[in-house]
Short mmCIF file of C-alpha atoms and ligand atoms in Angstrom, two decimals:
data_model
loop_
_atom_site.label_atom_id
_atom_site.label_comp_id
_atom_site.label_asym_id
_atom_site.label_seq_id
_atom_site.Cartn_x
_atom_site.Cartn_y
_atom_site.Cartn_z
CA MET A 1 -39.50 -19.71 6.25
CA SER A 2 -42.39 -18.75 8.51
CA SER A 3 -43.30 -18.74 12.17
CA SER A 4 -46.56 -19.73 13.85
CA ARG A 5 -45.53 -18.14 17.15
CA PRO A 6 -47.88 -15.39 18.36
CA VAL A 7 -47.29 -11.64 18.35
CA GLY A 8 -47.37 -10.05 21.83
CA VAL A 9 -49.17 -6.73 22.26
CA LEU A 10 -49.24 -4.68 25.45
CA ASP A 11 -50.96 -1.63 26.86
CA SER A 12 -51.82 -0.23 30.27
CA GLY A 13 -55.42 -1.29 29.62
CA ILE A 14 -57.81 -1.91 26.76
CA GLY A 15 -56.79 1.22 24.80
CA GLY A 16 -54.29 -0.76 22.72
CA VAL A 17 -57.27 -2.39 21.02
CA THR A 18 -57.06 0.54 18.57
CA VAL A 19 -53.65 -0.78 17.48
CA MET A 20 -54.82 -4.39 17.61
CA ARG A 21 -57.55 -3.61 15.08
CA GLU A 22 -55.10 -2.28 12.51
CA ALA A 23 -52.59 -5.09 13.11
CA GLN A 24 -55.30 -7.71 12.68
CA ARG A 25 -56.57 -5.99 9.54
CA LEU A 26 -53.09 -6.01 7.96
CA LEU A 27 -52.02 -9.40 9.33
CA PRO A 28 -55.18 -11.49 9.81
CA ASN A 29 -53.36 -14.82 9.82
CA GLU A 30 -51.29 -13.99 12.89
CA ASP A 31 -52.13 -15.16 16.41
CA TYR A 32 -51.90 -12.41 19.02
CA ILE A 33 -51.65 -12.29 22.80
CA PHE A 34 -52.90 -8.93 24.07
CA PHE A 35 -51.84 -7.98 27.60
CA SER A 36 -53.93 -5.31 29.30
CA ASP A 37 -52.23 -4.09 32.48
CA SER A 38 -55.36 -2.62 34.02
CA VAL A 39 -54.10 -3.09 37.58
CA ASN A 40 -51.36 -0.56 36.86
CA ASN A 41 -53.43 1.80 34.74
CA PRO A 42 -52.76 4.66 34.13
CA TYR A 43 -49.16 4.59 32.93
CA GLY A 44 -49.37 8.28 32.03
CA ASP A 45 -48.57 9.44 35.55
CA LYS A 46 -45.97 6.83 36.51
CA SER A 47 -42.21 7.35 36.70
CA ASP A 48 -39.90 6.06 33.95
CA GLU A 49 -38.52 3.42 36.34
CA GLU A 50 -41.98 2.09 37.20
CA ILE A 51 -42.99 1.82 33.55
CA ILE A 52 -39.73 0.18 32.48
CA SER A 53 -39.91 -2.36 35.28
CA ARG A 54 -43.57 -3.20 34.54
CA CYS A 55 -42.87 -3.53 30.81
CA PHE A 56 -39.97 -5.89 31.58
CA GLU A 57 -42.32 -8.12 33.59
CA ILE A 58 -44.91 -8.20 30.82
CA ALA A 59 -42.27 -8.73 28.12
CA HIS A 60 -40.88 -11.65 30.14
CA LEU A 61 -44.32 -13.26 30.22
CA LEU A 62 -45.02 -12.65 26.53
CA ILE A 63 -41.59 -13.41 25.06
CA ASP A 64 -39.83 -15.81 27.45
CA VAL A 65 -42.85 -17.68 28.79
CA ARG A 66 -45.40 -17.53 25.94
CA GLY A 67 -42.85 -17.53 23.11
CA CYS A 68 -43.99 -14.41 21.24
CA LYS A 69 -41.92 -13.66 18.12
CA ALA A 70 -42.43 -9.87 18.32
CA LEU A 71 -43.58 -7.33 20.88
CA VAL A 72 -45.89 -4.45 19.96
CA LEU A 73 -46.04 -1.60 22.48
CA ALA A 74 -49.62 -0.47 21.86
CA CYS A 75 -49.12 2.38 24.30
CA ASN A 76 -47.49 5.72 23.52
CA THR A 77 -46.33 6.21 27.10
CA ALA A 78 -44.64 2.80 27.36
CA SER A 79 -43.14 3.35 23.91
CA ALA A 80 -41.64 6.69 24.90
CA LYS A 81 -40.17 5.36 28.12
CA ALA A 82 -39.43 1.66 27.78
CA ALA A 83 -38.83 0.82 24.10
CA ASP A 84 -35.06 1.45 24.17
CA ALA A 85 -34.55 -0.60 27.34
CA LEU A 86 -36.65 -3.47 25.97
CA ARG A 87 -34.71 -3.48 22.68
CA LYS A 88 -31.44 -3.68 24.59
CA LYS A 89 -32.68 -6.64 26.59
CA TYR A 90 -34.47 -8.54 23.79
CA LYS A 91 -31.96 -8.24 20.98
CA ASP A 92 -33.43 -11.14 18.97
CA THR A 93 -37.06 -10.10 19.23
CA PRO A 94 -38.35 -7.11 17.26
CA VAL A 95 -39.95 -4.53 19.57
CA PHE A 96 -42.36 -2.05 17.92
CA ALA A 97 -43.07 1.35 19.42
CA ILE A 98 -45.88 3.80 18.64
CA GLU A 99 -45.62 7.59 18.74
CA PRO A 100 -48.08 10.47 18.42
CA ALA A 101 -48.73 10.96 14.69
CA TYR A 102 -47.52 14.57 14.54
CA LYS A 103 -45.36 13.85 11.50
CA MET A 104 -48.52 12.85 9.62
CA VAL A 105 -49.88 16.36 10.23
CA HIS A 106 -46.62 17.77 8.90
CA ASP A 107 -46.98 15.60 5.78
CA LEU A 108 -50.70 16.06 5.17
CA ASN A 109 -51.95 19.38 6.56
CA PRO A 110 -49.07 21.34 8.06
CA GLU A 111 -50.78 24.74 7.96
CA GLY A 112 -53.89 23.77 9.89
CA PHE A 113 -54.40 24.56 13.57
CA THR A 114 -53.53 21.35 15.40
CA LEU A 115 -54.28 19.93 18.81
CA VAL A 116 -51.90 17.28 20.11
CA LEU A 117 -53.39 15.23 22.93
CA ALA A 118 -51.29 12.79 24.95
CA THR A 119 -50.66 11.60 28.50
CA ARG A 120 -48.47 13.70 30.78
CA GLY A 121 -45.83 10.94 30.63
CA THR A 122 -45.67 11.11 26.84
CA VAL A 123 -45.73 14.92 26.69
CA ASN A 124 -42.82 15.18 29.14
CA SER A 125 -40.74 12.44 27.55
CA GLU A 126 -37.54 13.27 25.72
CA LYS A 127 -38.55 11.11 22.76
CA PHE A 128 -41.76 13.01 22.21
CA ARG A 129 -40.10 16.40 22.67
CA ARG A 130 -37.64 15.58 19.88
CA LEU A 131 -40.47 14.59 17.54
CA TYR A 132 -42.59 17.60 18.47
CA TYR A 133 -39.94 20.24 17.88
CA ARG A 134 -38.80 18.58 14.70
CA TYR A 135 -42.22 18.94 13.11
CA TYR A 136 -43.54 21.98 15.02
CA ASN A 137 -45.80 24.06 12.76
CA HIS A 138 -46.13 27.19 14.98
CA ASN A 139 -49.85 26.55 14.99
CA THR A 140 -50.28 23.77 17.54
CA ALA A 141 -51.61 23.48 21.08
CA LEU A 142 -50.09 20.62 23.05
CA LEU A 143 -52.31 19.25 25.83
CA ALA A 144 -51.30 16.77 28.53
CA CYS A 145 -54.68 15.17 29.18
CA VAL A 146 -54.31 14.00 32.76
CA GLY A 147 -57.10 11.57 33.65
CA LEU A 148 -58.55 11.21 30.14
CA ALA A 149 -57.27 7.67 29.52
CA ASP A 150 -58.78 6.56 32.87
CA LEU A 151 -62.22 7.87 31.95
CA ILE A 152 -62.05 5.96 28.67
CA GLU A 153 -60.60 2.84 30.30
CA GLN A 154 -63.33 2.81 32.93
CA ASP A 155 -66.07 3.75 30.47
CA ARG A 156 -67.23 6.72 32.57
CA ALA A 157 -69.31 8.22 29.77
CA GLU A 158 -70.83 11.28 31.47
CA GLU A 159 -67.57 12.36 33.09
CA LEU A 160 -65.83 11.84 29.76
CA LYS A 161 -68.23 14.20 27.98
CA LYS A 162 -67.70 16.85 30.65
CA TYR A 163 -63.91 16.42 30.55
CA LEU A 164 -63.86 16.86 26.79
CA GLU A 165 -66.12 19.91 26.89
CA ASP A 166 -63.99 21.53 29.62
CA THR A 167 -60.69 20.74 27.92
CA LEU A 168 -61.48 21.02 24.22
CA GLY A 169 -64.55 23.29 24.12
CA LYS A 170 -62.47 26.45 23.84
CA TYR A 171 -60.93 25.21 20.59
CA ARG A 172 -64.29 24.57 18.89
CA GLY A 173 -64.45 26.07 15.41
CA ARG A 174 -60.73 26.66 14.98
CA VAL A 175 -59.20 23.17 15.01
CA GLN A 176 -58.43 21.27 11.82
CA ASN A 177 -56.18 18.47 13.06
CA VAL A 178 -56.28 16.42 16.23
CA VAL A 179 -53.40 14.09 17.04
CA LEU A 180 -54.55 11.27 19.31
CA GLY A 181 -51.27 10.58 21.09
CA CYS A 182 -52.56 7.89 23.43
CA THR A 183 -54.01 4.61 22.21
CA HIS A 184 -57.08 5.03 24.42
CA TYR A 185 -58.14 8.28 22.74
CA PRO A 186 -59.46 6.97 19.39
CA ILE A 187 -62.18 5.18 21.40
CA ALA A 188 -63.53 8.65 22.27
CA LYS A 189 -63.44 10.06 18.71
CA ALA A 190 -67.22 10.37 18.43
CA ASP A 191 -67.39 12.31 21.74
CA MET A 192 -64.54 14.56 20.58
CA ARG A 193 -66.39 15.27 17.33
CA GLU A 194 -69.41 16.37 19.33
CA VAL A 195 -67.27 19.01 21.00
CA LEU A 196 -64.98 20.02 18.13
CA GLY A 197 -67.11 19.41 15.04
CA ASP A 198 -65.61 17.94 11.91
CA VAL A 199 -61.85 17.58 12.37
CA ASN A 200 -59.12 15.33 10.93
CA PHE A 201 -57.90 12.74 13.42
CA PHE A 202 -54.37 11.34 13.29
CA ASP A 203 -53.07 8.39 15.26
CA GLY A 204 -50.12 6.05 15.05
CA SER A 205 -51.93 2.71 14.93
CA LEU A 206 -51.65 2.17 11.18
CA GLY A 207 -47.99 3.22 11.15
CA ILE A 208 -46.91 0.74 13.83
CA SER A 209 -48.96 -2.05 12.22
CA LYS A 210 -47.32 -1.44 8.84
CA ARG A 211 -43.90 -1.63 10.47
CA LEU A 212 -44.91 -4.90 12.14
CA ARG A 213 -45.98 -6.29 8.76
CA ASP A 214 -42.82 -5.09 7.00
CA ILE A 215 -40.38 -6.42 9.60
CA LEU A 216 -42.11 -9.79 9.99
CA THR A 217 -42.06 -10.09 6.20
CA GLU A 218 -38.38 -9.11 5.97
CA LYS A 219 -37.37 -11.52 8.74
CA GLU A 220 -39.53 -14.29 7.25
CA LEU A 221 -41.51 -14.54 10.45
CA LEU A 222 -45.03 -14.29 9.04
CA ASN A 223 -47.52 -17.00 9.91
CA ASP A 224 -48.44 -18.41 6.54
CA GLY A 225 -50.62 -21.20 7.92
CA GLY A 226 -53.39 -19.75 5.77
CA LYS A 227 -56.10 -19.62 8.42
CA GLN A 228 -57.57 -16.72 10.40
CA GLY A 229 -55.46 -16.16 13.52
CA GLU A 230 -56.83 -15.83 17.05
CA ILE A 231 -56.46 -13.21 19.76
CA ILE A 232 -55.90 -14.22 23.37
CA PHE A 233 -56.75 -11.45 25.83
CA ILE A 234 -55.02 -11.29 29.24
CA ASP A 235 -55.80 -8.69 31.89
CA SER A 236 -53.66 -8.18 34.99
CA SER A 237 -56.60 -7.64 37.35
CA PRO A 238 -56.93 -10.33 40.05
CA ASP A 239 -60.71 -9.75 40.05
CA LYS A 240 -62.50 -12.29 37.85
CA GLU A 241 -65.53 -10.11 37.17
CA MET A 242 -63.28 -7.19 36.20
CA LYS A 243 -61.24 -9.39 33.87
CA LYS A 244 -64.43 -10.57 32.18
CA GLN A 245 -65.72 -7.02 31.73
CA LYS A 246 -62.41 -5.88 30.24
CA GLU A 247 -62.34 -8.80 27.85
CA GLU A 248 -65.90 -8.19 26.67
CA ARG A 249 -65.26 -4.50 26.12
CA PHE A 250 -62.00 -5.22 24.31
CA PHE A 251 -63.65 -7.57 21.82
CA SER A 252 -66.68 -5.35 21.39
CA ILE A 253 -64.47 -2.37 20.44
CA LEU A 254 -62.32 -4.61 18.25
CA ASN A 255 -65.36 -5.62 16.24
CA GLU A 256 -67.01 -2.19 16.08
CA GLU A 257 -67.70 -1.07 12.54
CA THR A 258 -66.69 2.52 13.14
CA LEU A 259 -63.97 3.85 15.36
N1 DGL B 1 -52.79 3.93 26.25
C1 DGL B 1 -51.64 4.52 26.80
C2 DGL B 1 -50.92 5.45 25.84
O1 DGL B 1 -51.02 5.27 24.66
C3 DGL B 1 -51.57 4.99 28.20
C4 DGL B 1 -52.75 5.42 28.97
C5 DGL B 1 -52.37 5.50 30.41
O2 DGL B 1 -52.28 4.42 31.00
O3 DGL B 1 -52.08 6.59 30.91
O4 DGL B 1 -50.22 6.35 26.25
#
C-alpha cells in the first residue's frame, strides 16, 4: 500500500524550511504543503490558547481541506503547546512534533558547556522543562531569545548581528554546544559562528524527519510513485507582495548548499 496524498508542514513563518530541507532529503518522493503563518508571527510570545486555536485552523486547512496524510509541526513553540491537542483531535492522522535537541548533547558531548536557545514560549512550556531537567548537565545556560525569530523571519541582517553580539558575545570562547531550539535559528548559524567561533550546533530537524519517514513507512503511507515530489508554499499574509517575498526566501533557503 502507498499514499500519494501530501504531507502538511507548518510554522509561524519561513523558519520551518530548516525542517523541510531534512524531510525532503529523506523523503524526496513526497509532495509537501508548507504553511507559513507569517501574519501571526511570532508564536514565541503568544498564549497557549492562541497557539492551539491557530494550529487547529491550519490543521483543518491542511488535513480536512487539502487532504494531508500527516502533519509536521516544524515549530518548537507550536510543538510544545499544541501537539497533544492536535493528536487528540486528529486521531487518524500522524502529528509530528519537534523539540530542542538537548538530548543529543547528552548523548554526544554531555560535559561541554552548552547554550540552549529557544523562544520564550518554548522555554516556559512544561514539555520543554521536563526534557531540560531530564538531561541537565550542570553546565548549560538556557536563553529565551525574545525577538530573535522575528529578526530572522524579517531578514533584518544588521539588527540580527547586533542582537547576537549582545546576547551571545559574553559566552565567546567558552561554548562547545549550541542547541538551536527554534526552527528559525539554524538560518542564522553563520552569524552565530561569527560571534561564538567554532561550536557544535544541534537541532531537531533531522530527528523529526526520521520519525516522519519511519511512521509513514510503518503505516504504508509512503508515496512510491517514483518521481520527485513537489512543495507547495502557502503564506497567511493577505499582502501579495509579502507572500511573494516569503515564497522566494523560503525556496532560496531550501536550496542553499550550506545551512
Ligand atoms: N519557528 C518557531 C519555533 O521553532 C517559532 C518562532 C516564533 O514564531 O516565535 O519555535
